[in-house]
């Protein structure tokens, strides 16, 4: 049956193959003629009386000509014939040229298996000759070099060509890509930034006793005097353009200046230096917008108890004694407690330092406190209501003008509040209650805001307002104060504590435990949980750190299990009865283990070792 998938050329190839196989099996008789190849020359010996005359047939790789005429198929040849040949070159380059994704580099890869020269293969005498080729290492590579340069030109590469690298790649033939042309890279600029001359954390004076550190340190709060420099604002430095290998411009990423706002206690001179205008603790807060300020320090010489009351303060709070049961301490600055805290709530927008221990407490660093959170929510609601009130007021005012009536904008606003925006009055009353609850601990700006808001409750006074600009002043003041509250939170605030029992500790920075450790605590931190004491332990409870956990001991052979979870790694000096989760992998250590180190490798596998350094 005929194979319909074969074309005429395929059938011809099969016929030639059969012919070759047939003749190859034929043994030369003494009188037969024959063809042989030597030194790339084809020779023909004629047959003697009664013998067979030899034939030649072209192949796919070699073209044969007899007496100047190319032969398409098998042909009988004689000694008098002039047989020439030509190797049919395959269009296969012995190299590859690639361009990087960013079009800044051109790579050349020499393929050594293709860097050869084809010659006619020597053949023994045969009755039917089909030419074959063999490859020899290429000795003259000049044409390859020319071919590469020509192709680079066709690709419109305008970058300077490194000819020595091309020659080296051809000579070494190691098959590795080499860079033969480079663009001119763009020079990245630098965003503006603020360089501070102070730290946002406290310093500790540590002493040693019998070779061991005594963590009963004395807290030193960073402070400055009036006129001291706080930092310098460095402007953005723009980058410069480059050029890719095709000669096209490559622009550097855009840069931006940092936005710095100073409070009333800080000024910026002509050299971009921030200078303190009063004594106090310097601070730099905010993310996209940076705020320089000198924090006022409120000091409680003894304990925070019912005789002192809850502490709400816009600045730093220093407590020389303890924080007693049910008491609250909230600050927009740092909170420093020289003693301990018992069944109390400690909230700071910045760092919290507790020299002693915390028992049944809630301690939050880098968060807005209860009072500030409430005020912030009031401001947010008022801003949204005000925007709607202003929009509707303008619509009504425009309709009145179209009807030829001139009505004061304040009168329209007052009527809208009574009819559609009654929530504003309720919001103002809630704000007044919050101010009364905080007493005199909140800064003057909040009291001023309360007075400004009274305008919306006073129908008679509101009716006197004639311009939208006057109407917006309260809105703009509250919008600015809301922004100040947002930017009073440190990007990374730490909690530093001696020890804690049955407490909840949370911060957007790290937790540093300087004393004996934690017992049945709930910990959640955005960075690291680090135990600085050589014997610091965590018994019971749970610890979650987005990055790493380091402690001397975790768990206990008695009682409930201890849960540790980290995003990157966990290192323990000793573990007993601990469930550890690193990334999305979990392991239980029910027996006593020493020098435990767990981390996630590049393949996503949970690894355990006591020798690998993860830090």
Short mmCIF file of C-alpha atoms in Angstrom, two decimals, residues 100-393:
data_model
loop_
_atom_site.label_atom_id
_atom_site.label_comp_id
_atom_site.label_asym_id
_atom_site.label_seq_id
_atom_site.Cartn_x
_atom_site.Cartn_y
_atom_site.Cartn_z
CA UNK A 100 18.88 41.62 27.45
CA UNK A 101 15.30 42.43 28.41
CA UNK A 102 16.24 46.00 29.31
CA UNK A 103 18.10 46.34 25.96
CA UNK A 104 21.27 47.42 27.75
CA UNK A 105 23.51 44.46 26.87
CA UNK A 106 24.20 42.29 23.82
CA UNK A 107 25.34 38.70 24.46
CA UNK A 108 27.23 36.36 22.13
CA UNK A 109 27.20 32.60 22.63
CA UNK A 110 29.51 30.46 20.46
CA UNK A 111 28.21 26.93 19.89
CA UNK A 112 31.40 24.87 19.58
CA UNK A 113 29.67 21.83 18.06
CA UNK A 114 28.77 23.99 15.06
CA UNK A 115 32.11 25.74 14.74
CA UNK A 116 33.43 23.19 12.23
CA UNK A 117 34.39 22.96 8.55
CA UNK A 118 32.79 20.25 6.39
CA UNK A 119 34.98 18.27 3.95
CA UNK A 120 34.40 15.35 1.60
CA UNK A 121 34.92 12.13 3.48
CA UNK A 122 37.47 9.58 2.22
CA UNK A 123 35.80 6.54 0.63
CA UNK A 124 36.98 3.01 -0.09
CA UNK A 125 36.44 1.60 -3.63
CA UNK A 126 32.75 0.93 -4.29
CA UNK A 127 30.50 0.14 -7.22
CA UNK A 128 27.95 2.85 -6.28
CA UNK A 129 29.26 5.96 -4.60
CA UNK A 130 27.08 8.28 -2.50
CA UNK A 131 29.18 11.18 -1.10
CA UNK A 132 29.43 11.79 2.63
CA UNK A 133 30.95 14.66 4.62
CA UNK A 134 32.82 14.91 7.88
CA UNK A 135 33.48 17.89 10.13
CA UNK A 136 36.88 19.20 11.13
CA UNK A 137 37.53 21.96 13.70
CA UNK A 138 37.41 25.34 12.00
CA UNK A 139 40.87 26.90 11.78
CA UNK A 140 40.06 30.08 9.90
CA UNK A 141 37.43 31.93 11.96
CA UNK A 142 37.73 35.33 10.29
CA UNK A 143 34.52 34.83 8.33
CA UNK A 144 32.63 33.96 11.56
CA UNK A 145 33.80 37.25 13.08
CA UNK A 146 32.66 39.11 9.99
CA UNK A 147 29.32 37.30 10.06
CA UNK A 148 28.74 38.35 13.70
CA UNK A 149 29.61 41.99 13.05
CA UNK A 150 27.36 42.00 9.99
CA UNK A 151 24.43 40.66 11.97
CA UNK A 152 24.96 43.27 14.71
CA UNK A 153 24.74 45.90 12.01
CA UNK A 154 21.53 44.37 10.67
CA UNK A 155 20.08 44.46 14.18
CA UNK A 156 20.86 48.21 14.24
CA UNK A 157 23.07 47.95 17.29
CA UNK A 158 24.75 51.33 17.73
CA UNK A 159 26.52 50.67 21.03
CA UNK A 160 30.31 50.21 20.86
CA UNK A 161 31.18 46.63 19.85
CA UNK A 162 33.84 44.84 21.90
CA UNK A 163 35.70 43.03 19.09
CA UNK A 164 38.26 41.51 21.44
CA UNK A 165 35.46 39.77 23.36
CA UNK A 166 34.06 38.40 20.10
CA UNK A 167 37.46 37.00 19.15
CA UNK A 168 38.00 35.57 22.63
CA UNK A 169 34.60 33.84 22.59
CA UNK A 170 35.35 32.29 19.18
CA UNK A 171 38.78 31.06 20.28
CA UNK A 172 37.71 29.67 23.66
CA UNK A 173 34.56 27.97 22.30
CA UNK A 174 33.22 27.33 25.83
CA UNK A 175 29.57 27.84 24.96
CA UNK A 176 29.11 30.52 27.64
CA UNK A 177 27.44 33.86 26.78
CA UNK A 178 29.72 36.90 26.83
CA UNK A 179 28.82 40.58 26.70
CA UNK A 180 29.99 42.10 23.41
CA UNK A 181 28.18 45.46 23.59
CA UNK A 182 26.75 47.62 26.34
CA UNK A 183 24.47 50.58 26.45
CA UNK A 184 25.15 53.60 28.63
CA UNK A 185 23.20 52.97 31.86
CA UNK A 186 21.06 55.69 33.34
CA UNK A 187 22.26 57.16 36.63
CA UNK A 188 19.64 56.85 39.34
CA UNK A 189 18.91 59.88 41.39
CA UNK A 190 18.11 59.94 45.09
CA UNK A 191 14.91 60.89 46.84
CA UNK A 192 15.07 63.61 49.40
CA UNK A 193 15.47 62.42 52.97
CA UNK A 194 15.82 63.68 56.51
CA UNK A 195 19.02 63.05 58.44
CA UNK A 196 18.41 63.25 62.18
CA UNK A 197 20.95 64.02 64.88
CA UNK A 198 19.05 62.09 67.54
CA UNK A 199 17.59 58.64 68.06
CA UNK A 200 13.93 57.74 68.41
CA UNK A 201 14.73 55.20 71.09
CA UNK A 202 15.96 55.55 74.63
CA UNK A 203 19.47 54.72 75.73
CA UNK A 204 20.23 52.41 78.62
CA UNK A 205 23.18 52.49 80.99
CA UNK A 206 24.06 48.83 81.64
CA UNK A 207 26.35 47.54 84.35
CA UNK A 208 28.03 44.18 84.73
CA UNK A 209 28.17 42.00 87.82
CA UNK A 210 30.37 38.88 87.86
CA UNK A 211 30.60 39.02 84.06
CA UNK A 212 26.83 39.22 83.56
CA UNK A 213 24.81 42.21 82.42
CA UNK A 214 22.53 43.75 85.03
CA UNK A 215 19.36 44.78 83.23
CA UNK A 216 18.20 47.01 86.05
CA UNK A 217 19.33 49.86 83.86
CA UNK A 218 18.73 53.56 84.22
CA UNK A 219 16.59 54.98 81.40
CA UNK A 220 18.06 57.94 79.55
CA UNK A 221 15.55 59.84 77.44
CA UNK A 222 16.95 61.64 74.35
CA UNK A 223 16.72 65.38 74.91
CA UNK A 224 17.83 68.65 73.33
CA UNK A 225 18.26 72.23 74.43
CA UNK A 226 16.83 75.31 72.77
CA UNK A 227 18.92 76.12 69.69
CA UNK A 228 20.25 72.57 69.21
CA UNK A 229 20.18 71.22 65.64
CA UNK A 230 17.77 68.30 65.25
CA UNK A 231 18.61 67.24 61.72
CA UNK A 232 19.05 68.37 58.16
CA UNK A 233 16.73 68.04 55.17
CA UNK A 234 18.53 66.71 52.11
CA UNK A 235 16.87 67.65 48.81
CA UNK A 236 16.28 65.14 46.05
CA UNK A 237 19.10 64.62 43.56
CA UNK A 238 17.85 63.98 40.01
CA UNK A 239 19.43 61.24 37.93
CA UNK A 240 20.75 61.41 34.38
CA UNK A 241 19.53 59.63 31.25
CA UNK A 242 21.32 56.72 29.62
CA UNK A 243 21.19 55.05 26.21
CA UNK A 244 20.37 51.46 25.31
CA UNK A 245 22.21 49.41 22.70
CA UNK A 246 19.88 50.74 19.99
CA UNK A 247 20.75 54.34 20.87
CA UNK A 248 17.39 55.11 22.46
CA UNK A 249 17.25 57.27 25.58
CA UNK A 250 16.70 55.51 28.91
CA UNK A 251 15.25 57.82 31.55
CA UNK A 252 16.07 57.34 35.24
CA UNK A 253 13.26 56.86 37.79
CA UNK A 254 11.69 60.09 38.99
CA UNK A 255 12.80 61.40 42.36
CA UNK A 256 10.84 63.34 44.92
CA UNK A 257 11.64 65.66 47.76
CA UNK A 258 10.59 64.67 51.24
CA UNK A 259 7.87 66.84 52.71
CA UNK A 260 8.79 68.16 56.15
CA UNK A 261 6.45 70.06 58.42
CA UNK A 262 7.58 71.58 61.69
CA UNK A 263 5.49 72.13 64.76
CA UNK A 264 5.63 75.37 66.71
CA UNK A 265 8.64 74.10 68.69
CA UNK A 266 10.91 73.60 65.67
CA UNK A 267 12.12 75.88 62.88
CA UNK A 268 14.05 75.24 59.67
CA UNK A 269 16.87 77.63 58.76
CA UNK A 270 18.13 78.61 55.30
CA UNK A 271 20.57 75.66 55.29
CA UNK A 272 17.73 73.14 55.61
CA UNK A 273 18.59 72.46 59.25
CA UNK A 274 15.83 71.82 61.79
CA UNK A 275 16.51 73.68 65.05
CA UNK A 276 14.86 73.24 68.46
CA UNK A 277 13.01 76.30 69.78
CA UNK A 278 12.59 74.83 73.27
CA UNK A 279 13.99 72.17 75.55
CA UNK A 280 12.51 68.67 75.38
CA UNK A 281 12.64 65.34 73.58
CA UNK A 282 13.06 65.63 69.81
CA UNK A 283 10.87 63.51 67.55
CA UNK A 284 10.42 62.87 63.85
CA UNK A 285 7.21 61.10 62.93
CA UNK A 286 5.16 60.41 59.82
CA UNK A 287 5.55 58.38 56.67
CA UNK A 288 5.12 60.35 53.43
CA UNK A 289 5.01 63.63 55.34
CA UNK A 290 7.61 64.04 58.09
CA UNK A 291 6.87 66.03 61.24
CA UNK A 292 9.61 67.54 63.40
CA UNK A 293 8.60 68.37 66.94
CA UNK A 294 9.86 68.79 70.47
CA UNK A 295 7.73 66.58 72.66
CA UNK A 296 6.57 67.96 75.96
CA UNK A 297 7.25 65.56 78.80
CA UNK A 298 4.64 64.91 81.47
CA UNK A 299 6.17 63.37 84.56
CA UNK A 300 4.37 61.47 87.31
CA UNK A 301 6.74 61.40 90.27
CA UNK A 302 5.08 58.39 91.89
CA UNK A 303 2.45 55.81 90.97
CA UNK A 304 -0.43 56.22 88.54
CA UNK A 305 -3.40 55.31 90.72
CA UNK A 306 -6.86 56.62 91.55
CA UNK A 307 -5.35 59.66 93.26
CA UNK A 308 -3.68 60.67 89.99
CA UNK A 309 -6.30 59.39 87.56
CA UNK A 310 -5.88 58.09 84.02
CA UNK A 311 -3.17 59.80 82.00
CA UNK A 312 -3.91 61.09 78.50
CA UNK A 313 -1.11 63.24 77.11
CA UNK A 314 0.00 64.65 73.77
CA UNK A 315 3.72 64.05 74.26
CA UNK A 316 5.95 61.82 76.35
CA UNK A 317 4.84 60.40 79.68
CA UNK A 318 7.40 59.49 82.33
CA UNK A 319 6.15 57.54 85.33
CA UNK A 320 8.63 57.22 88.19
CA UNK A 321 6.57 54.56 89.97
CA UNK A 322 4.05 51.86 89.02
CA UNK A 323 0.82 51.90 87.04
CA UNK A 324 -1.82 50.44 89.33
CA UNK A 325 -4.89 48.28 88.69
CA UNK A 326 -7.52 49.47 86.16
CA UNK A 327 -5.54 52.61 85.26
CA UNK A 328 -4.87 53.81 81.71
CA UNK A 329 -1.87 55.63 80.30
CA UNK A 330 -2.17 56.97 76.75
CA UNK A 331 0.37 59.18 74.98
CA UNK A 332 1.10 60.46 71.50
CA UNK A 333 4.81 60.28 72.38
CA UNK A 334 6.79 57.65 74.27
CA UNK A 335 5.74 56.09 77.56
CA UNK A 336 8.48 55.44 80.13
CA UNK A 337 7.59 53.44 83.26
CA UNK A 338 10.36 53.08 85.82
CA UNK A 339 8.37 50.60 87.86
CA UNK A 340 5.82 47.95 86.86
CA UNK A 341 2.25 47.81 85.62
CA UNK A 342 -0.58 45.78 87.16
CA UNK A 343 -3.90 45.08 85.36
CA UNK A 344 -3.42 48.34 83.46
CA UNK A 345 -3.64 49.56 79.86
CA UNK A 346 -0.63 51.27 78.32
CA UNK A 347 -1.03 52.79 74.86
CA UNK A 348 1.55 54.83 72.97
CA UNK A 349 1.68 56.13 69.42
CA UNK A 350 5.44 55.64 69.68
CA UNK A 351 7.60 53.47 71.98
CA UNK A 352 6.80 51.89 75.35
CA UNK A 353 9.48 51.20 77.97
CA UNK A 354 8.61 49.27 81.13
CA UNK A 355 11.62 48.71 83.34
CA UNK A 356 9.87 46.20 85.61
CA UNK A 357 7.16 43.71 84.76
CA UNK A 358 3.62 43.82 83.43
CA UNK A 359 0.97 41.59 84.98
CA UNK A 360 -2.46 41.15 83.35
CA UNK A 361 -1.87 44.26 81.24
CA UNK A 362 -2.54 45.40 77.72
CA UNK A 363 0.46 47.19 76.21
CA UNK A 364 0.31 48.69 72.71
CA UNK A 365 3.10 50.52 70.90
CA UNK A 366 2.71 52.38 67.61
CA UNK A 367 -1.04 52.65 68.01
CA UNK A 368 -3.44 55.51 68.66
CA UNK A 369 -4.87 55.38 72.16
CA UNK A 370 -8.52 55.19 73.08
CA UNK A 371 -9.01 58.94 73.40
CA UNK A 372 -7.07 59.72 70.24
CA UNK A 373 -8.84 56.97 68.32
CA UNK A 374 -12.22 58.34 69.36
CA UNK A 375 -11.27 61.89 68.46
CA UNK A 376 -9.80 60.71 65.17
CA UNK A 377 -13.06 58.93 64.29
CA UNK A 378 -15.04 62.07 65.22
CA UNK A 379 -12.83 64.15 62.93
CA UNK A 380 -13.21 61.62 60.11
CA UNK A 381 -17.01 61.64 60.40
CA UNK A 382 -17.15 65.43 60.64
CA UNK A 383 -14.98 65.85 57.53
CA UNK A 384 -17.27 63.56 55.51
CA UNK A 385 -20.42 65.31 56.78
CA UNK A 386 -18.93 68.73 56.19
CA UNK A 387 -18.11 67.89 52.57
CA UNK A 388 -21.73 66.86 51.97
CA UNK A 389 -23.03 69.90 53.84
CA UNK A 390 -20.90 72.24 51.76
CA UNK A 391 -21.92 70.57 48.52
CA UNK A 392 -25.65 70.80 49.33
CA UNK A 393 -25.28 74.38 50.61
#
